[in-house]
């Protein structure tokens, strides 16, 4: 039955391979230990130390266990993102091994039927199975917690004390509450005395403290005891409340029902049926009660007690199962317990679907690497949301690319990156508009928004998502003579200087132990041919030492030349990427939509002209040119002059003054009547250029809105354009024109 846990935990890892910010330290430590090894200067915690320091002992143990498989993957040339699967599965195996040992001890106490139900209940629950492969500090401590509980239940006091001490001293200091309660029970029943306890606690405690202080001081570069600092910060100073607080009973009415699922109703029944459970379940409940005094609450803080509470649920199911054939009531209760397990599975499935859409950063990185896998030089800036929802060093699989997670860069500085992962709710968000003139949108990633229930669906649950991240590409970045951060300048007017590697947090991951030498800050150039061009402020006297120069040695140039040649030799079928297919589809849509745009606008124009034929006859090209030029000067825009919705012009045509009608009609005629412009017209005529730009901008806007409304996709053919679609296109044209026009009813009247 233990194999079932391996299978389910592996499914969780495969379905949700990415991690979140709470797991950041350990997952980055896994990477650095496996790839940078003794080169501590390249470790992630040097740039992002976090609020409090964490121990490296857990990552060292997991990395050591997973290193054989990682070595094989490295020899086979498999990219390091698969290593993230390996380390997570290794962590899951260590937790399952400890859980299996606890299960065997419980089987001796409650029987084999109990062990079967204990496994089924555990597997059917979501949070324990989901979390056991996640590199959270709480899960790093979980094997020691389970070993300690196994020692307490089996009467091996030394195993109990040493394992509990390791979990408290190295990983999670709050576990002193839980294990302290079990010690009180032992003292009450005289299973252990003070002298015997001190003989175990003093030497093991000193050894564990020296162990963690020695190891972690080496990695952090200063003398420290990580968990002592965490305890001081979270508990004594109560700084953890800065990350949010919850009501006192939140663990009981929210965390426990979600963590245990519907099977939570079996816990009190088990306590009633078997009084031995009181010594197991009572400390767990008291621990939750005591921990509730800390304002900052998270479900993972009490995940250690889930196996203890499941013991009571398994006892209930075992009791009913054994007696199911003795009376009809037991048969009914048996099927009721089966129904609870099914409800657990439904609840778990729903939460898995939610979790799969809750890591936009990891999904964005995966798509980004697929879109640009043939690019030799890429400099990517990762936004804060992306960094918190799945981006790790394991996802940065291109060694010759550069990645930055610096949060302090201005918009001007971000312009120098070839690509950006930008957080935005839509492509009209301010964070996207800042780059609309310089970047193109390659793709967007959605994340979880809410759960909707619809009885028309099977199953009747729908996971709704919303746009969260956009992948932007700087236009013509391949034409850069030197694809590097030559001119990322600080915005500080008093200190005009280039941002060096430490300030930029730009990473170029190499497999060797030496730091990358692409960036050599504060280095004077010995030869002008050996350094990259730098951009300086013409009005400021910036010293040469403030430049971040980029040195290309012969080996680097040869490497780049080799990559460029390989890219040039790639055949056309290989470059037929999803992005190119999408561009072709958009080009097709643009061709069809452009006709509809012009036709729809002309139709509106003719309608106005039919109502005012005398005005139409008096219009002239010179008047049109003058009016459009005047409007452009007033609005300082080269696109469609702003006016109110076209419908307002039609409905209020009788009361519109002649001058306003002339303005509106001439404006519309300039927007749509491209074909009416004579071929002999002056090619430098500003109206021709502007009207071309106007139509192009309208067409582009219509295309984007059609795609957003999912009227078209990559598989749409010209024959698929129906009458309803053409009406929608005309409606969108009207919407765009009304948005771009700024006449109000009060102005017209």
XYZ file of C-alpha atoms in Angstrom:
749
model
C 0.000 0.000 0.000
C 2.933 2.354 0.529
C 3.562 2.248 -3.220
C 0.285 4.124 -3.594
C 1.845 7.109 -1.856
C 4.779 7.069 -4.279
C 2.390 7.100 -7.238
C 0.139 9.860 -5.934
C 3.013 12.086 -4.833
C 4.657 11.639 -8.244
C 1.415 12.701 -9.924
C 1.357 15.852 -7.814
C 4.919 16.646 -8.873
C 4.181 16.032 -12.551
C 0.989 18.093 -12.531
C 2.459 20.957 -10.503
C 6.226 20.926 -11.054
C 6.770 24.571 -10.151
C 7.274 26.142 -6.741
C 6.289 29.356 -4.994
C 8.107 32.003 -3.030
C 7.818 30.144 0.307
C 9.842 27.327 -1.230
C 12.346 29.645 -2.874
C 15.282 29.281 -0.492
C 15.391 25.482 -0.457
C 14.756 24.985 -4.181
C 17.484 27.503 -5.052
C 19.794 25.839 -2.531
C 19.200 22.474 -4.224
C 20.290 23.996 -7.522
C 23.345 25.769 -6.144
C 24.625 22.748 -4.240
C 24.220 20.491 -7.272
C 25.578 22.880 -9.905
C 27.807 25.467 -8.189
C 29.018 23.128 -5.437
C 31.936 24.791 -3.622
C 31.640 28.111 -5.468
C 29.600 29.767 -2.726
C 29.865 33.195 -4.337
C 27.431 32.062 -7.041
C 24.738 30.943 -4.599
C 21.342 32.587 -4.835
C 21.103 33.496 -1.146
C 23.941 36.003 -1.609
C 21.643 38.139 -3.768
C 18.298 37.213 -2.213
C 18.916 36.277 1.431
C 15.276 36.502 2.454
C 13.883 38.033 5.602
C 15.520 35.450 7.888
C 18.311 32.949 7.187
C 17.438 29.298 6.672
C 19.512 26.203 7.218
C 21.418 24.456 4.421
C 21.391 21.084 6.167
C 18.121 19.953 4.585
C 19.148 20.940 1.046
C 22.534 19.272 1.573
C 20.876 15.979 2.543
C 18.370 15.985 -0.330
C 21.026 17.052 -2.847
C 23.313 14.244 -1.708
C 20.527 11.670 -2.113
C 19.542 12.933 -5.560
C 23.075 13.540 -6.884
C 23.467 10.092 -8.583
C 20.366 10.630 -10.717
C 21.331 14.251 -11.364
C 24.780 13.083 -12.521
C 23.213 10.706 -15.021
C 20.959 13.464 -16.370
C 23.988 15.729 -16.744
C 25.930 13.088 -18.674
C 22.947 12.541 -20.986
C 22.742 16.268 -21.703
C 19.231 16.658 -20.300
C 18.432 20.219 -19.277
C 18.426 21.009 -15.603
C 14.702 21.668 -15.281
C 14.299 17.897 -15.023
C 16.595 18.055 -12.018
C 13.856 19.990 -10.230
C 11.610 16.949 -10.673
C 14.378 14.748 -9.278
C 15.018 16.755 -6.102
C 11.316 17.128 -5.389
C 10.676 13.423 -5.838
C 13.667 12.676 -3.625
C 12.216 14.868 -0.902
C 8.881 13.072 -1.270
C 10.610 9.706 -0.929
C 12.260 10.713 2.345
C 8.931 11.831 3.811
C 7.164 8.691 2.593
C 9.903 6.491 4.046
C 9.448 8.091 7.467
C 5.653 7.917 7.135
C 5.873 4.231 6.204
C 7.850 3.522 9.339
C 5.228 5.310 11.445
C 2.492 3.342 9.691
C 4.187 0.028 10.511
C 4.354 0.979 14.188
C 0.673 1.950 14.185
C -0.185 -1.331 12.480
C 1.292 -3.204 15.442
C -0.969 -1.214 17.774
C -4.247 -1.158 15.796
C -4.042 -4.009 13.277
C -3.622 -4.508 9.537
C -7.139 -3.316 8.660
C -6.371 -0.033 10.366
C -3.125 0.296 8.345
C -5.066 -0.184 5.116
C -7.578 2.531 5.976
C -4.820 4.800 7.290
C -3.155 4.635 3.874
C -6.391 5.166 1.927
C -7.376 8.214 3.965
C -3.924 9.763 3.689
C -3.728 9.258 -0.073
C -7.215 10.672 -0.649
C -6.425 13.939 1.140
C -4.988 16.817 -0.823
C -2.712 18.921 1.337
C -0.481 16.289 2.911
C 0.150 14.543 -0.403
C 0.601 17.835 -2.242
C 2.990 19.312 0.298
C 5.214 16.300 0.950
C 7.242 16.984 -2.224
C 7.454 20.745 -1.722
C 10.743 22.161 -0.371
C 9.138 24.146 2.421
C 11.010 24.404 5.741
C 8.087 22.562 7.329
C 8.417 19.656 4.908
C 12.190 19.564 5.332
C 11.483 18.913 9.006
C 8.726 16.355 8.320
C 10.948 13.217 8.174
C 12.394 14.050 11.594
C 8.897 14.696 12.961
C 7.617 11.342 11.731
C 10.701 9.502 13.037
C 10.184 11.158 16.398
C 6.502 10.155 16.574
C 7.455 6.630 15.578
C 9.961 6.522 18.450
C 7.395 7.806 20.924
C 4.714 5.282 19.891
C 7.164 2.366 19.888
C 8.702 3.297 23.258
C 12.163 4.137 21.855
C 12.753 7.264 23.917
C 16.205 8.041 22.567
C 14.958 8.006 18.989
C 12.072 10.223 20.043
C 14.238 12.793 21.827
C 17.063 12.969 19.263
C 14.732 13.179 16.258
C 12.578 15.770 17.981
C 15.687 17.740 18.920
C 16.911 17.728 15.310
C 13.534 18.934 14.051
C 13.447 21.731 16.656
C 17.074 22.891 16.628
C 17.712 22.690 12.887
C 14.384 23.173 11.118
C 11.326 24.420 13.048
C 11.554 25.739 16.576
C 7.756 25.789 17.063
C 7.801 21.981 17.180
C 9.003 22.314 20.773
C 5.329 22.868 21.641
C 4.210 19.611 20.047
C 6.975 17.387 21.371
C 6.837 19.088 24.755
C 3.240 17.883 25.105
C 4.264 14.306 24.363
C 7.039 14.600 26.968
C 4.497 15.757 29.553
C 2.455 12.629 28.853
C 5.556 10.500 29.396
C 6.312 12.283 32.656
C 2.722 11.809 33.825
C 2.792 8.078 33.164
C 6.397 7.868 34.420
C 7.734 6.447 31.175
C 10.787 8.685 31.459
C 12.372 10.746 34.241
C 14.313 13.983 34.272
C 17.719 12.377 34.752
C 17.241 9.986 31.850
C 15.945 12.811 29.685
C 18.917 15.068 30.485
C 21.370 12.309 29.592
C 19.903 12.345 26.098
C 19.033 16.020 25.700
C 22.315 17.641 26.785
C 24.806 15.818 24.533
C 22.442 15.597 21.548
C 21.371 19.217 21.922
C 24.946 20.498 22.052
C 25.922 18.345 19.100
C 22.957 19.489 16.992
C 23.572 23.166 17.775
C 27.275 22.892 16.896
C 26.375 21.026 13.717
C 23.919 23.604 12.406
C 26.038 26.570 13.481
C 29.137 25.162 11.788
C 27.487 24.194 8.525
C 25.298 27.254 8.113
C 27.991 29.714 9.164
C 30.112 28.448 6.272
C 27.335 28.938 3.739
C 26.129 32.293 5.075
C 29.615 33.689 5.633
C 28.958 34.738 9.219
C 28.479 33.111 12.597
C 24.803 32.264 13.044
C 22.231 29.756 14.236
C 19.478 30.077 11.597
C 16.541 28.655 13.510
C 17.332 30.782 16.572
C 17.127 33.901 14.385
C 13.874 32.670 12.871
C 12.400 32.068 16.333
C 13.451 35.521 17.495
C 11.997 37.194 14.417
C 8.698 35.302 14.207
C 7.843 34.639 17.840
C 9.642 37.108 20.104
C 9.415 40.119 17.790
C 6.175 38.842 16.187
C 7.359 40.193 12.846
C 5.624 37.361 11.003
C 2.346 39.243 11.449
C 3.571 41.699 8.819
C 2.726 38.993 6.275
C -0.910 38.879 7.352
C -2.937 37.803 10.347
C -5.921 35.508 10.828
C -8.567 35.090 13.538
C -7.700 33.042 16.591
C -9.768 29.980 15.598
C -8.747 30.059 11.915
C -6.893 26.746 12.175
C -10.010 24.992 13.470
C -12.662 26.344 11.112
C -10.551 26.796 7.971
C -7.191 25.006 7.937
C -8.221 21.671 9.435
C -11.369 21.188 7.282
C -9.340 21.932 4.150
C -6.361 19.867 5.247
C -8.290 16.743 6.261
C -11.200 17.085 3.853
C -14.615 15.527 4.519
C -12.975 12.701 6.492
C -12.497 15.137 9.382
C -15.947 14.091 10.659
C -14.480 10.681 11.556
C -11.963 12.099 14.057
C -14.340 12.592 17.028
C -15.944 9.208 16.332
C -12.551 7.524 16.574
C -11.827 9.243 19.881
C -15.076 7.852 21.221
C -14.461 4.322 19.948
C -10.874 3.918 21.159
C -9.697 5.749 24.256
C -6.055 5.013 23.435
C -6.305 7.681 20.774
C -6.647 10.379 23.402
C -2.877 10.365 24.030
C -2.225 10.692 20.292
C -4.871 13.205 19.209
C -5.049 15.414 22.313
C -1.434 16.747 21.983
C -2.134 17.544 18.337
C -5.246 19.571 19.151
C -3.574 21.351 22.072
C -0.597 22.196 19.829
C -2.954 23.805 17.298
C -4.668 25.712 20.096
C -1.357 27.044 21.482
C -0.063 27.915 18.037
C -3.244 29.906 17.382
C -1.917 32.637 19.681
C 0.548 33.576 16.922
C -1.390 36.039 14.693
C 0.239 34.939 11.435
C -1.277 31.606 10.417
C -0.707 29.241 7.519
C -1.909 25.697 6.959
C 1.640 24.389 6.570
C 2.414 25.371 10.169
C 0.174 22.587 11.482
C 0.698 19.985 8.766
C 2.746 17.851 11.191
C -0.411 16.824 13.077
C -2.369 15.580 10.044
C -1.052 11.988 10.369
C -2.021 11.995 14.066
C -5.570 13.093 13.329
C -5.825 10.579 10.490
C -5.118 7.845 13.037
C -8.507 8.568 14.634
C -10.258 8.578 11.245
C -8.624 5.265 10.274
C -9.661 3.665 13.590
C -13.268 4.642 12.870
C -13.236 3.177 9.364
C -11.505 0.019 10.560
C -14.045 -0.458 13.354
C -16.963 -0.132 10.905
C -15.351 -2.284 8.214
C -14.736 -5.235 10.548
C -18.398 -5.206 11.672
C -20.015 -4.431 8.303
C -21.514 -7.935 7.976
C -22.831 -8.169 11.545
C -25.643 -5.647 11.307
C -27.327 -3.511 8.622
C -26.359 -0.337 10.434
C -22.680 -1.191 10.082
C -23.191 -1.948 6.390
C -24.755 1.477 5.966
C -21.962 3.155 7.922
C -19.390 1.325 5.828
C -20.800 2.753 2.606
C -20.965 6.116 4.315
C -17.228 5.938 5.060
C -16.582 4.950 1.442
C -18.589 7.986 0.360
C -16.391 10.200 2.530
C -13.288 8.842 0.810
C -14.897 9.583 -2.574
C -15.665 13.120 -1.398
C -12.021 13.432 -0.361
C -10.976 12.469 -3.880
C -13.381 14.957 -5.486
C -12.134 17.699 -3.198
C -8.533 16.768 -3.999
C -9.188 16.781 -7.753
C -10.703 20.249 -7.546
C -7.749 21.648 -5.629
C -5.290 20.036 -8.032
C -7.013 21.779 -10.937
C -6.718 25.050 -9.062
C -3.046 24.450 -8.270
C -2.233 23.672 -11.897
C -3.299 27.187 -12.891
C -1.633 28.888 -9.932
C 1.980 29.027 -11.149
C 2.016 31.582 -13.998
C 5.717 32.352 -13.550
C 6.787 28.779 -14.188
C 4.443 28.433 -17.157
C 5.716 31.709 -18.616
C 9.334 30.563 -18.360
C 8.497 27.278 -20.079
C 6.720 29.009 -22.959
C 9.463 31.609 -23.215
C 12.176 29.004 -23.680
C 10.099 27.170 -26.273
C 9.495 30.341 -28.272
C 13.143 31.424 -28.272
C 15.008 28.154 -28.056
C 17.088 28.994 -31.146
C 18.133 32.474 -30.008
C 21.830 32.781 -29.098
C 21.600 35.952 -27.022
C 18.689 36.704 -24.715
C 18.612 39.016 -21.708
C 15.418 38.454 -19.743
C 14.036 40.498 -16.889
C 11.745 38.564 -14.544
C 9.025 40.476 -12.726
C 8.237 40.007 -9.069
C 5.076 37.968 -9.673
C 6.902 35.614 -12.029
C 9.731 35.149 -9.534
C 7.227 34.273 -6.801
C 5.131 31.846 -8.844
C 7.451 29.321 -10.388
C 10.669 30.878 -11.683
C 13.716 29.177 -10.169
C 17.277 28.623 -11.277
C 16.203 25.206 -12.498
C 13.877 26.904 -15.012
C 16.713 29.073 -16.353
C 17.963 26.357 -18.651
C 20.010 28.383 -21.146
C 23.538 28.866 -19.806
C 24.465 31.530 -22.364
C 21.393 33.658 -21.635
C 21.159 36.165 -18.825
C 18.360 36.459 -16.305
C 17.637 39.312 -13.898
C 15.180 39.542 -11.015
C 16.138 43.059 -9.933
C 13.012 44.853 -8.719
C 14.540 48.337 -8.533
C 14.960 49.033 -12.255
C 13.099 51.886 -13.900
C 11.136 51.646 -17.126
C 14.007 53.221 -19.054
C 16.420 50.642 -17.721
C 14.062 47.801 -18.595
C 14.085 48.977 -22.200
C 17.579 47.543 -22.609
C 16.517 43.959 -21.922
C 15.737 41.953 -25.006
C 12.766 40.310 -23.301
C 10.558 41.003 -20.310
C 8.175 38.990 -18.152
C 5.726 41.718 -17.151
C 2.906 41.480 -14.650
C -0.338 42.863 -16.086
C -4.046 42.147 -15.966
C -4.478 42.895 -19.674
C -2.524 44.241 -22.609
C -4.067 47.643 -21.906
C -2.538 47.822 -18.414
C -0.111 50.690 -17.681
C 2.756 48.239 -17.192
C 2.286 47.098 -20.825
C 1.607 50.523 -22.294
C 5.027 51.660 -21.117
C 6.571 49.299 -23.688
C 4.017 49.507 -26.495
C 6.327 51.575 -28.716
C 9.403 49.398 -28.251
C 8.223 45.842 -27.570
C 5.906 43.238 -29.051
C 3.770 40.801 -27.071
C 4.862 37.245 -27.756
C 2.463 35.491 -25.421
C 0.470 35.845 -22.226
C -0.071 33.517 -19.283
C -3.190 33.227 -17.171
C -3.488 32.288 -13.524
C -6.240 31.141 -11.201
C -9.053 33.610 -10.576
C -12.015 31.778 -9.035
C -14.036 28.580 -8.991
C -17.397 28.679 -10.742
C -20.148 26.109 -10.317
C -22.356 25.291 -13.288
C -24.814 22.421 -13.324
C -24.580 22.290 -17.112
C -20.998 21.047 -16.936
C -19.710 17.586 -16.125
C -18.130 17.875 -13.632
C -20.123 20.950 -12.568
C -17.002 22.920 -11.650
C -15.117 25.346 -13.846
C -11.776 26.935 -12.970
C -11.778 30.538 -14.153
C -8.480 32.214 -14.927
C -7.288 35.743 -15.573
C -4.306 37.182 -17.379
C -1.308 37.563 -15.095
C 1.935 37.739 -17.095
C 2.955 38.911 -20.546
C 6.067 37.953 -22.489
C 7.458 41.003 -24.281
C 10.158 41.111 -26.931
C 12.099 44.217 -27.843
C 11.780 45.040 -31.506
C 14.836 44.466 -33.689
C 16.881 43.242 -30.735
C 18.739 40.898 -33.090
C 20.234 43.934 -34.845
C 22.107 45.032 -31.743
C 25.873 45.086 -32.472
C 26.611 43.943 -28.919
C 23.789 41.935 -27.325
C 24.449 42.943 -23.764
C 23.508 45.532 -21.169
C 25.726 48.271 -22.541
C 23.714 51.211 -21.389
C 21.594 50.393 -18.387
C 22.097 53.566 -16.437
C 20.975 54.409 -12.958
C 18.205 56.977 -12.609
C 19.975 58.712 -9.743
C 20.820 62.174 -11.072
C 23.458 62.726 -8.434
C 25.361 59.550 -9.216
C 25.272 58.882 -12.954
C 26.823 55.486 -13.209
C 26.253 52.102 -14.704
C 24.704 49.375 -12.638
C 27.184 46.637 -12.024
C 26.532 42.946 -11.862
C 25.724 42.910 -8.151
C 23.172 45.685 -8.467
C 21.578 44.173 -11.550
C 21.338 40.678 -10.102
C 22.059 39.359 -13.580
C 22.902 35.682 -13.617
C 24.837 33.780 -16.189
C 24.836 30.232 -14.927
C 27.876 28.184 -15.791
C 28.479 24.561 -14.952
C 31.987 25.268 -13.730
C 32.991 26.576 -10.373
C 34.266 29.970 -11.539
C 32.101 33.045 -11.706
C 31.067 34.267 -15.164
C 33.320 36.930 -16.550
C 30.999 38.523 -19.104
C 30.625 41.535 -16.823
C 33.776 43.180 -15.458
C 32.656 46.261 -13.501
C 34.958 49.147 -12.625
C 37.641 47.919 -14.995
C 39.639 50.299 -17.151
C 39.898 49.344 -20.773
C 43.345 48.429 -21.991
C 42.303 48.422 -25.608
C 39.243 50.106 -27.092
C 38.699 47.129 -29.406
C 38.252 44.803 -26.428
C 35.379 46.553 -24.770
C 31.740 47.024 -25.739
C 30.357 50.407 -26.664
C 28.898 52.265 -23.734
C 26.349 55.026 -23.718
C 27.139 58.050 -21.588
C 25.156 61.141 -20.755
C 26.358 63.957 -22.963
C 25.709 66.596 -20.339
C 27.340 64.766 -17.431
C 31.008 64.117 -16.833
C 30.959 60.439 -15.956
C 34.245 58.903 -14.915
C 35.526 55.938 -16.886
C 35.582 53.808 -13.756
C 31.798 53.948 -13.522
C 31.308 51.988 -16.721
C 30.500 48.277 -16.761
C 32.611 47.081 -19.642
C 32.059 43.834 -21.462
C 35.102 41.904 -22.563
C 34.956 39.430 -25.410
C 37.933 37.131 -25.506
C 38.733 34.947 -28.487
C 37.011 31.921 -26.988
C 33.773 33.848 -26.391
C 33.813 35.289 -29.913
C 34.364 31.852 -31.381
C 31.511 30.461 -29.313
C 29.167 33.194 -30.482
C 30.268 32.770 -34.098
C 29.539 29.061 -33.861
C 26.046 29.697 -32.498
C 25.288 32.285 -35.179
C 26.390 29.888 -37.922
C 24.264 27.101 -36.488
C 21.221 29.380 -36.339
C 21.806 30.522 -39.927
C 21.947 26.921 -41.144
C 18.684 25.874 -39.562
C 16.221 24.771 -42.201
C 12.863 26.447 -42.605
C 10.767 23.491 -41.290
C 12.691 23.564 -38.038
C 11.955 27.246 -37.490
C 8.266 26.811 -38.085
C 7.509 27.542 -34.467
C 4.235 28.220 -32.797
C 5.048 31.927 -32.889
C 5.458 31.917 -36.686
C 2.208 30.030 -37.156
C 0.486 32.541 -34.967
C 1.911 35.449 -36.983
C 0.677 33.863 -40.227
C -2.788 33.416 -38.746
C -2.826 37.025 -37.622
C -1.742 38.159 -41.089
C -4.659 36.229 -42.593
C -7.094 37.726 -40.100
C -5.674 41.164 -40.781
C -6.322 40.814 -44.502
C -9.938 39.821 -43.983
C -10.552 42.306 -41.211
C -9.089 45.268 -43.082
C -11.812 44.939 -45.717
C -14.454 44.920 -43.028
C -12.940 47.956 -41.330
C -12.952 50.039 -44.505
C -16.407 48.818 -45.522
C -17.916 49.520 -42.129
C -16.431 53.000 -41.917
C -17.521 53.840 -45.472
C -21.019 52.730 -44.658
C -21.160 55.156 -41.762
C -19.773 57.926 -43.935
C -22.351 57.338 -46.695
C -25.134 57.427 -44.141
C -24.070 60.892 -43.003
C -23.604 62.106 -46.546
C -27.083 60.931 -47.574
C -28.547 63.045 -44.807
C -26.491 66.101 -45.729
C -25.938 66.034 -49.487
C -25.514 69.789 -49.705
C -22.667 69.648 -47.231
C -21.010 66.749 -49.029
C -20.904 68.721 -52.271
C -19.183 71.663 -50.629
C -16.373 69.583 -49.175
C -12.975 69.978 -50.788
C -9.608 68.312 -50.400
C -8.016 71.522 -49.226
C -10.607 72.035 -46.519
C -10.194 68.449 -45.417
C -6.454 68.805 -45.246
C -6.651 72.000 -43.262
C -9.153 70.616 -40.793
C -7.255 67.423 -40.180
C -3.993 69.311 -39.768
C -5.599 71.694 -37.286
C -7.018 68.846 -35.262
C -3.679 67.062 -35.235
C -1.995 70.181 -33.953
C -4.562 70.649 -31.228
C -4.511 67.092 -30.011
C -0.820 66.510 -30.726
C -1.764 63.123 -32.167
C -1.234 61.537 -35.561
C -4.195 59.188 -35.375
C -7.962 59.578 -35.568
C -9.225 62.861 -34.066
C -11.279 62.305 -30.990
C -15.068 62.583 -31.159
C -18.088 60.916 -29.626
C -19.657 57.669 -30.768
C -20.876 57.591 -34.343
C -24.367 56.773 -33.204
C -24.578 60.137 -31.436
C -23.672 61.893 -34.689
C -26.475 60.137 -36.540
C -29.173 60.509 -33.921
C -28.441 64.173 -33.323
C -27.721 65.125 -36.929
C -30.633 67.574 -37.184
C -29.325 69.698 -34.330
C -25.649 69.633 -35.269
C -24.273 72.895 -36.603
C -22.977 72.917 -40.152
C -19.382 73.485 -39.111
C -19.376 70.492 -36.789
C -20.902 68.296 -39.484
C -18.252 69.404 -41.909
C -15.559 68.567 -39.391
C -16.950 65.147 -38.633
C -17.593 64.270 -42.234
C -14.185 65.363 -43.384
C -12.573 63.425 -40.572
C -14.409 60.230 -41.487
C -13.662 60.730 -45.139
C -9.972 60.975 -44.335
C -10.168 57.815 -42.222
C -11.720 55.545 -44.817
C -11.548 57.065 -48.280
C -8.023 55.933 -49.095
C -9.048 54.642 -52.511
C -10.439 58.027 -53.461
C -7.072 59.718 -53.165
C -5.666 60.394 -56.572
C -2.526 58.647 -57.709
C -1.237 61.997 -58.919
C -1.467 63.395 -55.383
C 1.638 64.671 -53.729
C 3.429 61.649 -52.159
C 4.475 63.870 -49.281
C 0.888 64.743 -48.491
C 0.467 64.399 -44.754
C -3.139 63.243 -45.099
C -2.172 60.136 -47.049
C 0.395 59.122 -44.464
C -1.886 59.808 -41.575
C -4.883 58.050 -43.032
C -2.741 55.009 -43.796
C -1.537 55.021 -40.187
C -5.089 55.500 -38.928
C -6.434 52.498 -40.817
C -3.463 50.346 -39.870
C -3.851 51.207 -36.196
C -7.597 50.502 -36.309
C -7.018 47.180 -38.053
C -4.421 46.141 -35.485
C -6.781 47.043 -32.663
C -9.651 45.095 -34.256
C -7.426 42.045 -34.697
C -6.367 42.048 -31.059
C -9.942 42.385 -29.865
C -11.086 39.559 -32.156
C -8.405 37.309 -30.695
C -9.286 38.366 -27.158
C -12.929 37.477 -27.785
C -11.791 34.132 -29.234
C -13.589 34.703 -32.521
C -10.445 33.641 -34.335
C -7.562 31.339 -33.547
C -4.671 29.722 -35.378
C -6.992 27.276 -37.162
C -9.438 29.820 -38.573
C -9.849 29.810 -42.356
C -11.271 32.615 -44.521
C -14.326 30.441 -45.239
C -15.070 30.313 -41.528
C -15.936 34.026 -41.395
C -19.697 34.043 -40.957
C -22.262 36.829 -41.159
C -22.390 37.025 -37.377
C -18.634 37.443 -37.276
C -18.785 40.278 -39.813
C -21.378 42.038 -37.671
C -19.133 41.664 -34.671
C -16.249 43.099 -36.703
C -18.360 46.124 -37.630
C -19.388 46.529 -34.023
C -15.779 46.427 -32.916
C -14.923 49.036 -35.551
C -17.610 51.291 -34.157
C -16.308 50.759 -30.645
C -12.772 51.675 -31.675
C -13.876 54.753 -33.612
C -16.012 55.949 -30.716
C -13.117 55.417 -28.315
C -10.831 57.461 -30.518
C -13.277 60.322 -30.999
C -13.789 62.859 -28.268
C -16.897 64.874 -29.157
C -19.453 65.034 -26.341
C -23.136 65.721 -26.741
C -22.750 68.981 -24.899
C -20.068 70.143 -27.323
C -22.179 69.259 -30.337
C -25.234 70.989 -28.966
